[in-house]
Amino acid sequence: MPLTNDGMVPTFGIGGQAQAWGGYRIVPKAVEPALEGWILSELARPSAAQKGGFLSDLFQMPPHKLEQELIRKQQVFDFHPQIIWRNSSVASLGTFLFARISTVIITDNEDVTQDAGNIEPPWFMAAMAAALAPLRAALDTNSALLKKVDRRSAIIFNENRTGGSDERFEIVLFPNYEDPTLPPHNLPPLTSRAAIAGLTEMQKRAYYIGYFPGGRARNEEREASIYVAIGVRMVL
């Protein structure tokens, strides 16, 4: 539903009245007469006005504050304010009113109708993606740092092996932090000298390219280069 910037004085849209906060005009949908009467009677109670009751607070909030409050109340009522609920699990009239007000105020401003059922509005996924973007960026940064630490610690571990034939090595990530044993590489894990010796020429070439991008080495030099890359002393 379109919004217009006409500088109206805030009034709630019950009884066919239009509502505007901060210059934004909202044309409400019809409210059931019985519910409308109950809402008006609640608003007329002195306690609602004097004490800033739940209903009074909702009707006086600007849109951005109202949406924040409804989302906060979601955790209390286990109710999603951007979704129109029509099921019978509503526990009380207060919860039902909360759901109905959410529908009237918020979803009227989106391309959502009562026929939408329990489907989020079109903007919801994009809004969630935008809200989570900083968290995803932080996680990506932490993941890159952890891979860097993992690669370096594996090399240090391998450097401290004494040269025994039965020693186990740690898998060393490629410089781009890809795991050579996982797709798209799917190479055998280099966890022992026997594993390195058992590589085919094609696998040695793949490992060499992974550890030394753009490098050039003859076939007989690749195995020695792999030992260097993973921090293992080659036993002649």
PDB file of C-alpha atoms in Angstrom:
ATOM      1  CA  MET A   1       0.000   0.000   0.000  1.00  0.00           C
ATOM      2  CA  PRO A   2       1.504   3.370  -0.992  1.00  0.00           C
ATOM      3  CA  LEU A   3       2.556   5.969   1.553  1.00  0.00           C
ATOM      4  CA  THR A   4       2.295   9.719   1.028  1.00  0.00           C
ATOM      5  CA  ASN A   5       4.307  12.450   2.670  1.00  0.00           C
ATOM      6  CA  ASP A   6       1.620  14.985   3.542  1.00  0.00           C
ATOM      7  CA  GLY A   7       2.570  16.082   7.062  1.00  0.00           C
ATOM      8  CA  MET A   8      -0.638  14.893   8.708  1.00  0.00           C
ATOM      9  CA  VAL A   9      -1.171  15.075  12.442  1.00  0.00           C
ATOM     10  CA  PRO A  10      -0.909  11.577  13.997  1.00  0.00           C
ATOM     11  CA  THR A  11      -4.273   9.821  14.394  1.00  0.00           C
ATOM     12  CA  PHE A  12      -4.937   6.091  14.404  1.00  0.00           C
ATOM     13  CA  GLY A  13      -6.935   4.597  11.580  1.00  0.00           C
ATOM     14  CA  ILE A  14      -9.935   3.209  13.436  1.00  0.00           C
ATOM     15  CA  GLY A  15     -13.393   4.134  12.180  1.00  0.00           C
ATOM     16  CA  GLY A  16     -12.117   4.884   8.690  1.00  0.00           C
ATOM     17  CA  GLN A  17      -9.622   7.520   9.854  1.00  0.00           C
ATOM     18  CA  ALA A  18      -6.254   7.668   8.176  1.00  0.00           C
ATOM     19  CA  GLN A  19      -3.105   7.451  10.280  1.00  0.00           C
ATOM     20  CA  ALA A  20       0.120   9.378   9.802  1.00  0.00           C
ATOM     21  CA  TRP A  21       3.386   9.429  11.716  1.00  0.00           C
ATOM     22  CA  GLY A  22       6.225  11.752  10.832  1.00  0.00           C
ATOM     23  CA  GLY A  23       4.599  12.837   7.575  1.00  0.00           C
ATOM     24  CA  TYR A  24       3.794   9.295   6.386  1.00  0.00           C
ATOM     25  CA  ARG A  25       0.134   8.602   5.739  1.00  0.00           C
ATOM     26  CA  ILE A  26      -1.208   5.075   6.253  1.00  0.00           C
ATOM     27  CA  VAL A  27      -4.691   4.158   5.029  1.00  0.00           C
ATOM     28  CA  PRO A  28      -5.861   1.308   7.271  1.00  0.00           C
ATOM     29  CA  LYS A  29      -8.003  -1.671   6.387  1.00  0.00           C
ATOM     30  CA  ALA A  30     -11.366  -2.183   8.047  1.00  0.00           C
ATOM     31  CA  VAL A  31     -11.348  -3.390  11.636  1.00  0.00           C
ATOM     32  CA  GLU A  32     -14.112  -5.658  12.909  1.00  0.00           C
ATOM     33  CA  PRO A  33     -16.732  -3.530  14.740  1.00  0.00           C
ATOM     34  CA  ALA A  34     -16.540  -5.542  17.964  1.00  0.00           C
ATOM     35  CA  LEU A  35     -12.764  -5.320  18.044  1.00  0.00           C
ATOM     36  CA  GLU A  36     -12.841  -1.644  17.137  1.00  0.00           C
ATOM     37  CA  GLY A  37     -15.211  -0.926  20.013  1.00  0.00           C
ATOM     38  CA  TRP A  38     -13.010  -2.816  22.426  1.00  0.00           C
ATOM     39  CA  ILE A  39      -9.895  -0.979  21.267  1.00  0.00           C
ATOM     40  CA  LEU A  40     -11.601   2.405  21.576  1.00  0.00           C
ATOM     41  CA  SER A  41     -12.872   1.574  25.045  1.00  0.00           C
ATOM     42  CA  GLU A  42      -9.379   0.507  26.097  1.00  0.00           C
ATOM     43  CA  LEU A  43      -7.926   3.729  24.778  1.00  0.00           C
ATOM     44  CA  ALA A  44     -10.601   5.728  26.592  1.00  0.00           C
ATOM     45  CA  ARG A  45      -9.699   4.231  29.959  1.00  0.00           C
ATOM     46  CA  PRO A  46      -7.799   6.741  32.142  1.00  0.00           C
ATOM     47  CA  SER A  47      -5.184   4.148  32.966  1.00  0.00           C
ATOM     48  CA  ALA A  48      -4.360   3.715  29.302  1.00  0.00           C
ATOM     49  CA  ALA A  49      -3.659   7.407  28.824  1.00  0.00           C
ATOM     50  CA  GLN A  50      -2.219   8.223  32.226  1.00  0.00           C
ATOM     51  CA  LYS A  51       0.002   5.207  32.616  1.00  0.00           C
ATOM     52  CA  GLY A  52       1.001   4.898  28.992  1.00  0.00           C
ATOM     53  CA  GLY A  53      -0.567   1.456  28.627  1.00  0.00           C
ATOM     54  CA  PHE A  54       0.276  -1.060  25.923  1.00  0.00           C
ATOM     55  CA  LEU A  55      -2.397   0.133  23.486  1.00  0.00           C
ATOM     56  CA  SER A  56      -1.752   3.817  24.102  1.00  0.00           C
ATOM     57  CA  ASP A  57       1.964   3.303  23.554  1.00  0.00           C
ATOM     58  CA  LEU A  58       1.390   1.457  20.295  1.00  0.00           C
ATOM     59  CA  PHE A  59      -0.883   4.088  18.814  1.00  0.00           C
ATOM     60  CA  GLN A  60       1.426   6.965  19.705  1.00  0.00           C
ATOM     61  CA  MET A  61       4.637   5.472  18.351  1.00  0.00           C
ATOM     62  CA  PRO A  62       6.148   6.554  15.018  1.00  0.00           C
ATOM     63  CA  PRO A  63       6.354   3.700  12.477  1.00  0.00           C
ATOM     64  CA  HIS A  64      10.020   2.809  13.000  1.00  0.00           C
ATOM     65  CA  LYS A  65       9.607   2.708  16.788  1.00  0.00           C
ATOM     66  CA  LEU A  66       6.378   0.753  16.483  1.00  0.00           C
ATOM     67  CA  GLU A  67       7.997  -1.897  14.327  1.00  0.00           C
ATOM     68  CA  GLN A  68      10.850  -2.268  16.825  1.00  0.00           C
ATOM     69  CA  GLU A  69       8.355  -2.648  19.665  1.00  0.00           C
ATOM     70  CA  LEU A  70       6.316  -5.245  17.788  1.00  0.00           C
ATOM     71  CA  ILE A  71       9.426  -7.248  17.009  1.00  0.00           C
ATOM     72  CA  ARG A  72      10.424  -7.080  20.685  1.00  0.00           C
ATOM     73  CA  LYS A  73       6.948  -8.216  21.736  1.00  0.00           C
ATOM     74  CA  GLN A  74       7.287 -11.125  19.313  1.00  0.00           C
ATOM     75  CA  GLN A  75       9.608 -12.824  21.786  1.00  0.00           C
ATOM     76  CA  VAL A  76       6.992 -12.482  24.524  1.00  0.00           C
ATOM     77  CA  PHE A  77       4.022 -13.692  22.521  1.00  0.00           C
ATOM     78  CA  ASP A  78       5.922 -16.078  20.243  1.00  0.00           C
ATOM     79  CA  PHE A  79       4.335 -14.137  17.406  1.00  0.00           C
ATOM     80  CA  HIS A  80       5.823 -12.847  14.174  1.00  0.00           C
ATOM     81  CA  PRO A  81       4.543  -9.282  13.674  1.00  0.00           C
ATOM     82  CA  GLN A  82       5.153  -9.203   9.929  1.00  0.00           C
ATOM     83  CA  ILE A  83       3.027 -12.300   9.308  1.00  0.00           C
ATOM     84  CA  ILE A  84      -0.769 -12.364   9.397  1.00  0.00           C
ATOM     85  CA  TRP A  85      -1.898 -15.068  11.781  1.00  0.00           C
ATOM     86  CA  ARG A  86      -5.317 -16.674  11.490  1.00  0.00           C
ATOM     87  CA  ASN A  87      -4.909 -19.902  13.422  1.00  0.00           C
ATOM     88  CA  SER A  88      -6.659 -20.904  16.632  1.00  0.00           C
ATOM     89  CA  SER A  89      -3.523 -21.010  18.753  1.00  0.00           C
ATOM     90  CA  VAL A  90      -3.915 -17.404  19.896  1.00  0.00           C
ATOM     91  CA  ALA A  91      -4.081 -17.741  23.642  1.00  0.00           C
ATOM     92  CA  SER A  92      -5.892 -14.562  24.638  1.00  0.00           C
ATOM     93  CA  LEU A  93      -7.701 -11.503  23.386  1.00  0.00           C
ATOM     94  CA  GLY A  94      -4.668  -9.406  24.205  1.00  0.00           C
ATOM     95  CA  THR A  95      -2.460 -11.568  22.019  1.00  0.00           C
ATOM     96  CA  PHE A  96      -5.092 -11.521  19.288  1.00  0.00           C
ATOM     97  CA  LEU A  97      -5.279  -7.746  19.468  1.00  0.00           C
ATOM     98  CA  PHE A  98      -1.516  -7.551  19.217  1.00  0.00           C
ATOM     99  CA  ALA A  99      -1.646  -9.707  16.093  1.00  0.00           C
ATOM    100  CA  ARG A 100      -4.455  -7.650  14.593  1.00  0.00           C
ATOM    101  CA  ILE A 101      -2.744  -4.323  15.272  1.00  0.00           C
ATOM    102  CA  SER A 102       0.436  -5.689  13.709  1.00  0.00           C
ATOM    103  CA  THR A 103      -1.575  -6.611  10.637  1.00  0.00           C
ATOM    104  CA  VAL A 104      -3.305  -3.237  10.417  1.00  0.00           C
ATOM    105  CA  ILE A 105      -0.253  -1.070  10.965  1.00  0.00           C
ATOM    106  CA  ILE A 106       2.684  -2.953   9.505  1.00  0.00           C
ATOM    107  CA  THR A 107       1.495  -5.360   6.854  1.00  0.00           C
ATOM    108  CA  ASP A 108      -0.857  -2.775   5.364  1.00  0.00           C
ATOM    109  CA  ASN A 109       2.293  -1.007   4.220  1.00  0.00           C
ATOM    110  CA  GLU A 110       3.546  -4.080   2.392  1.00  0.00           C
ATOM    111  CA  ASP A 111       2.234  -6.152  -0.457  1.00  0.00           C
ATOM    112  CA  VAL A 112       0.613  -8.583   1.966  1.00  0.00           C
ATOM    113  CA  THR A 113      -3.055  -9.431   2.456  1.00  0.00           C
ATOM    114  CA  GLN A 114      -4.990 -11.700   4.759  1.00  0.00           C
ATOM    115  CA  ASP A 115      -4.842 -14.338   2.020  1.00  0.00           C
ATOM    116  CA  ALA A 116      -1.075 -14.487   2.419  1.00  0.00           C
ATOM    117  CA  GLY A 117      -1.417 -16.928   5.319  1.00  0.00           C
ATOM    118  CA  ASN A 118       1.781 -17.612   7.237  1.00  0.00           C
ATOM    119  CA  ILE A 119       4.142 -16.354   4.529  1.00  0.00           C
ATOM    120  CA  GLU A 120       6.593 -13.561   5.257  1.00  0.00           C
ATOM    121  CA  PRO A 121       6.275 -10.288   3.305  1.00  0.00           C
ATOM    122  CA  PRO A 122       8.390  -9.889   0.153  1.00  0.00           C
ATOM    123  CA  TRP A 123      10.793  -7.528   1.920  1.00  0.00           C
ATOM    124  CA  PHE A 124      11.475  -9.827   4.862  1.00  0.00           C
ATOM    125  CA  MET A 125      14.323 -11.949   3.452  1.00  0.00           C
ATOM    126  CA  ALA A 126      16.119  -8.905   2.049  1.00  0.00           C
ATOM    127  CA  ALA A 127      15.761  -7.109   5.387  1.00  0.00           C
ATOM    128  CA  MET A 128      17.113 -10.126   7.250  1.00  0.00           C
ATOM    129  CA  ALA A 129      20.044 -10.414   4.838  1.00  0.00           C
ATOM    130  CA  ALA A 130      20.878  -6.737   5.354  1.00  0.00           C
ATOM    131  CA  ALA A 131      20.625  -7.078   9.131  1.00  0.00           C
ATOM    132  CA  LEU A 132      22.853 -10.149   9.161  1.00  0.00           C
ATOM    133  CA  ALA A 133      25.425  -8.761   6.704  1.00  0.00           C
ATOM    134  CA  PRO A 134      27.768  -7.349   9.406  1.00  0.00           C
ATOM    135  CA  LEU A 135      27.639 -10.642  11.298  1.00  0.00           C
ATOM    136  CA  ARG A 136      28.402 -12.628   8.154  1.00  0.00           C
ATOM    137  CA  ALA A 137      31.322 -10.319   7.361  1.00  0.00           C
ATOM    138  CA  ALA A 138      32.711 -10.771  10.876  1.00  0.00           C
ATOM    139  CA  LEU A 139      32.340 -14.548  10.628  1.00  0.00           C
ATOM    140  CA  ASP A 140      34.087 -14.573   7.244  1.00  0.00           C
ATOM    141  CA  THR A 141      36.964 -12.562   8.711  1.00  0.00           C
ATOM    142  CA  ASN A 142      37.262 -14.885  11.694  1.00  0.00           C
ATOM    143  CA  SER A 143      37.095 -17.929   9.433  1.00  0.00           C
ATOM    144  CA  ALA A 144      39.952 -16.587   7.284  1.00  0.00           C
ATOM    145  CA  LEU A 145      42.057 -15.897  10.376  1.00  0.00           C
ATOM    146  CA  LEU A 146      41.407 -19.385  11.749  1.00  0.00           C
ATOM    147  CA  LYS A 147      42.430 -20.971   8.451  1.00  0.00           C
ATOM    148  CA  LYS A 148      45.622 -18.930   8.460  1.00  0.00           C
ATOM    149  CA  VAL A 149      46.402 -20.095  11.997  1.00  0.00           C
ATOM    150  CA  ASP A 150      45.502 -23.683  11.117  1.00  0.00           C
ATOM    151  CA  ARG A 151      47.844 -23.676   8.117  1.00  0.00           C
ATOM    152  CA  ARG A 152      50.747 -22.224  10.072  1.00  0.00           C
ATOM    153  CA  SER A 153      50.270 -24.518  13.073  1.00  0.00           C
ATOM    154  CA  ALA A 154      50.204 -27.592  10.791  1.00  0.00           C
ATOM    155  CA  ILE A 155      53.526 -26.572   9.225  1.00  0.00           C
ATOM    156  CA  ILE A 156      55.094 -25.986  12.654  1.00  0.00           C
ATOM    157  CA  PHE A 157      53.846 -29.373  13.839  1.00  0.00           C
ATOM    158  CA  ASN A 158      55.351 -31.096  10.801  1.00  0.00           C
ATOM    159  CA  GLU A 159      58.646 -29.227  11.179  1.00  0.00           C
ATOM    160  CA  ASN A 160      59.052 -30.758  14.623  1.00  0.00           C
ATOM    161  CA  ARG A 161      58.832 -34.351  13.407  1.00  0.00           C
ATOM    162  CA  THR A 162      62.121 -36.212  13.928  1.00  0.00           C
ATOM    163  CA  GLY A 163      62.187 -38.136  10.656  1.00  0.00           C
ATOM    164  CA  GLY A 164      60.795 -41.532  11.643  1.00  0.00           C
ATOM    165  CA  SER A 165      59.094 -43.608   8.976  1.00  0.00           C
ATOM    166  CA  ASP A 166      55.932 -44.056  11.064  1.00  0.00           C
ATOM    167  CA  GLU A 167      55.413 -40.391  11.942  1.00  0.00           C
ATOM    168  CA  ARG A 168      52.069 -38.764  11.277  1.00  0.00           C
ATOM    169  CA  PHE A 169      51.828 -35.373   9.589  1.00  0.00           C
ATOM    170  CA  GLU A 170      49.174 -32.697   9.763  1.00  0.00           C
ATOM    171  CA  ILE A 171      47.360 -31.696   6.583  1.00  0.00           C
ATOM    172  CA  VAL A 172      48.600 -28.292   5.414  1.00  0.00           C
ATOM    173  CA  LEU A 173      46.130 -26.059   3.599  1.00  0.00           C
ATOM    174  CA  PHE A 174      47.077 -24.520   0.273  1.00  0.00           C
ATOM    175  CA  PRO A 175      48.170 -20.835   0.403  1.00  0.00           C
ATOM    176  CA  ASN A 176      44.623 -19.838  -0.589  1.00  0.00           C
ATOM    177  CA  TYR A 177      43.438 -21.788   2.495  1.00  0.00           C
ATOM    178  CA  GLU A 178      41.669 -24.485   0.510  1.00  0.00           C
ATOM    179  CA  ASP A 179      41.895 -28.011   1.906  1.00  0.00           C
ATOM    180  CA  PRO A 180      43.662 -30.239  -0.650  1.00  0.00           C
ATOM    181  CA  THR A 181      41.670 -33.268   0.512  1.00  0.00           C
ATOM    182  CA  LEU A 182      38.270 -31.636  -0.112  1.00  0.00           C
ATOM    183  CA  PRO A 183      36.462 -30.642  -3.327  1.00  0.00           C
ATOM    184  CA  PRO A 184      37.418 -29.431  -5.841  1.00  0.00           C
ATOM    185  CA  HIS A 185      40.842 -31.039  -5.291  1.00  0.00           C
ATOM    186  CA  ASN A 186      40.002 -34.374  -3.602  1.00  0.00           C
ATOM    187  CA  LEU A 187      43.661 -35.323  -3.197  1.00  0.00           C
ATOM    188  CA  PRO A 188      44.956 -38.025  -0.833  1.00  0.00           C
ATOM    189  CA  PRO A 189      45.865 -36.666   2.636  1.00  0.00           C
ATOM    190  CA  LEU A 190      49.603 -36.279   3.147  1.00  0.00           C
ATOM    191  CA  THR A 191      49.704 -37.679   6.672  1.00  0.00           C
ATOM    192  CA  SER A 192      52.843 -39.812   6.326  1.00  0.00           C
ATOM    193  CA  ARG A 193      55.931 -40.346   4.194  1.00  0.00           C
ATOM    194  CA  ALA A 194      54.288 -43.420   2.726  1.00  0.00           C
ATOM    195  CA  ALA A 195      51.328 -41.306   1.631  1.00  0.00           C
ATOM    196  CA  ILE A 196      53.633 -38.850  -0.138  1.00  0.00           C
ATOM    197  CA  ALA A 197      55.592 -41.659  -1.798  1.00  0.00           C
ATOM    198  CA  GLY A 198      52.329 -43.229  -2.969  1.00  0.00           C
ATOM    199  CA  LEU A 199      51.157 -40.193  -4.928  1.00  0.00           C
ATOM    200  CA  THR A 200      50.735 -40.603  -8.662  1.00  0.00           C
ATOM    201  CA  GLU A 201      52.495 -38.157 -10.978  1.00  0.00           C
ATOM    202  CA  MET A 202      49.151 -36.435 -11.618  1.00  0.00           C
ATOM    203  CA  GLN A 203      48.516 -36.084  -7.866  1.00  0.00           C
ATOM    204  CA  LYS A 204      52.031 -34.730  -7.296  1.00  0.00           C
ATOM    205  CA  ARG A 205      51.444 -32.183 -10.029  1.00  0.00           C
ATOM    206  CA  ALA A 206      48.113 -31.148  -8.460  1.00  0.00           C
ATOM    207  CA  TYR A 207      49.742 -30.765  -5.042  1.00  0.00           C
ATOM    208  CA  TYR A 208      52.634 -28.795  -6.521  1.00  0.00           C
ATOM    209  CA  ILE A 209      50.301 -26.404  -8.348  1.00  0.00           C
ATOM    210  CA  GLY A 210      48.272 -25.973  -5.160  1.00  0.00           C
ATOM    211  CA  TYR A 211      51.268 -25.182  -2.958  1.00  0.00           C
ATOM    212  CA  PHE A 212      53.237 -23.225  -5.564  1.00  0.00           C
ATOM    213  CA  PRO A 213      50.749 -21.427  -7.858  1.00  0.00           C
ATOM    214  CA  GLY A 214      52.505 -20.391 -11.043  1.00  0.00           C
ATOM    215  CA  GLY A 215      55.631 -22.335 -10.094  1.00  0.00           C
ATOM    216  CA  ARG A 216      57.609 -24.497 -12.483  1.00  0.00           C
ATOM    217  CA  ALA A 217      59.257 -27.755 -11.488  1.00  0.00           C
ATOM    218  CA  ARG A 218      60.258 -30.915 -13.266  1.00  0.00           C
ATOM    219  CA  ASN A 219      58.461 -34.144 -12.401  1.00  0.00           C
ATOM    220  CA  GLU A 220      61.336 -35.422 -10.272  1.00  0.00           C
ATOM    221  CA  GLU A 221      61.432 -32.161  -8.294  1.00  0.00           C
ATOM    222  CA  ARG A 222      57.773 -32.049  -7.299  1.00  0.00           C
ATOM    223  CA  GLU A 223      57.968 -34.574  -4.463  1.00  0.00           C
ATOM    224  CA  ALA A 224      60.801 -32.656  -2.780  1.00  0.00           C
ATOM    225  CA  SER A 225      58.826 -29.424  -3.212  1.00  0.00           C
ATOM    226  CA  ILE A 226      55.799 -31.007  -1.518  1.00  0.00           C
ATOM    227  CA  TYR A 227      57.930 -31.930   1.496  1.00  0.00           C
ATOM    228  CA  VAL A 228      59.110 -28.324   1.720  1.00  0.00           C
ATOM    229  CA  ALA A 229      55.557 -26.989   1.406  1.00  0.00           C
ATOM    230  CA  ILE A 230      54.206 -29.037   4.321  1.00  0.00           C
ATOM    231  CA  GLY A 231      57.235 -28.457   6.552  1.00  0.00           C
ATOM    232  CA  VAL A 232      58.607 -32.019   6.539  1.00  0.00           C
ATOM    233  CA  ARG A 233      62.296 -32.812   6.178  1.00  0.00           C
ATOM    234  CA  MET A 234      62.848 -35.133   3.263  1.00  0.00           C
ATOM    235  CA  VAL A 235      64.803 -38.273   4.218  1.00  0.00           C
ATOM    236  CA  LEU A 236      67.192 -39.327   1.454  1.00  0.00           C
TER     237      LEU A 236
END
